[in-house]
Amino acid sequence: MDLLKTIFSYILDLGASVFVPAVMLLIGIFVKMKFKNALSAAITLGVAFLGMNLVIGFMLDALTPAAQALAERTGIELTAVDGGWTTAASLSWAWPYAFLLFPIQLVINGVMLLLNKTKTLNVDLWNVWGKIFTAVLIYGVTGSMYIALIGSAIVVVLELVFADLNQKQIETLTNIPGVTSSHNFFLIGTLLMPIDWLLRKFKVFNREMDASALKDKIGIFAENHVMGFIIGFLLGLAAGYSVADSLILSMQAAAALTLFPMVAKLFMQALSPLSEAINDYMKKRFKDREIFIGLDWPILAGSSEAWVVMTILVPITLFFAFILPGNAVLPFAGILNIGLAVPALIVTGGNLLRMLVICTITTPVFLYAATYFADIMTNLAHSTKAVELEAGQQITWSTVEYPAFRYILTELGSFSMVGIGLAVVWALGFILYRKEMLKRTEELKVEK
């Protein structure tokens, strides 16, 4: 058991920028790509991951101090520190049973592919930590390792189901054939889709409103660099920055929004030849069998809409943190809500107006979930010593991914009526989501 733990820990410690390209290189060789082409594609994919991490880190370094200054101007004190996803990941790997999720994910994906219950081959194995984190939360509430592992196994199954449903929409947004995202934060789509469905009943929300359409209407003011400049400048002023410091922040935001689509092109450059080789291989051996490559969310990072919405959500999230009764979280490290904006991008098809409304409405769910899970994360930090905390201090993650479903799993694990009731509601939301995404898939196939 210790040997197994050591092996999986070593593999996953390589990180997404090394581990995922290595997997893709092996897949490329397996499907008869020329070695030099497979190697080039794999290295380019690693560069894309590192480039995206650098730009996100740069943006966080610019926005977090502004968010902190904006919070300090209010004088409100909140007790739970936001450690972001990195803290959640550290606590997840510190859980004694963390290594079990890696083979569980591999086995479930393999069985579902063999039984033709999914079309997605999930190579985003590094993000297994998200399933471990779900298990940690369930274990923190129920105290049962078995219930925790079952809950995480359910997430593994559902993320493959969502990857299949979202594939055509993702292919349309990225222009990368045969690729999807198998990230588990898309499970929040069942919460977002009913809101989108209602908004589409009103004419004003049905207008074409992606970044491209916006450029046609307001010209240069819809360009990435200009939007980033304006949003950054306004955020700086709201944080109490001087004009000079606000201008610096505005240029940093402009740079980030300009660089995101540039880096995202590397994903297309790396994945297109790999995807074509995989599809050719499958067609020769499995007639009429379609296989999608499941990757991390950054393949969608070239969509300007997601970054515009994430940036605008910074002051909105802080505003909710200050006014929501019972909230204990002061958002900092997790201030960019990627786990909300990217699923909203898929749900709305990139409609900026609906994305903003949906994300604003659902932001409180994240803060309340972060408050609810703060005790569990704090107890794990104390027991594992993975995170150093001062006496009386709590740690949490302000933008905890798919918060509603994680809460439902903890309640189901406790066999509570609340959990059963919410699970029924979630299932109804999933039926709507599945119906809508299957409809869109057919429509996009016709358009193509």
PDB file of C-alpha atoms in Angstrom, residues 49-59:
ATOM      1  CA  PHE A  49      -0.002  25.016 -19.480  1.00  0.00           C
ATOM      2  CA  LEU A  50       2.984  26.898 -18.067  1.00  0.00           C
ATOM      3  CA  GLY A  51       2.139  30.005 -20.097  1.00  0.00           C
ATOM      4  CA  MET A  52      -1.437  29.989 -18.853  1.00  0.00           C
ATOM      5  CA  ASN A  53      -0.286  29.544 -15.246  1.00  0.00           C
ATOM      6  CA  LEU A  54       2.103  32.473 -15.636  1.00  0.00           C
ATOM      7  CA  VAL A  55      -0.588  34.785 -16.992  1.00  0.00           C
ATOM      8  CA  ILE A  56      -3.114  33.740 -14.336  1.00  0.00           C
ATOM      9  CA  GLY A  57      -0.472  34.244 -11.647  1.00  0.00           C
ATOM     10  CA  PHE A  58       0.367  37.661 -13.082  1.00  0.00           C
ATOM     11  CA  MET A  59      -3.308  38.636 -13.081  1.00  0.00           C
TER      12      MET A  59
END
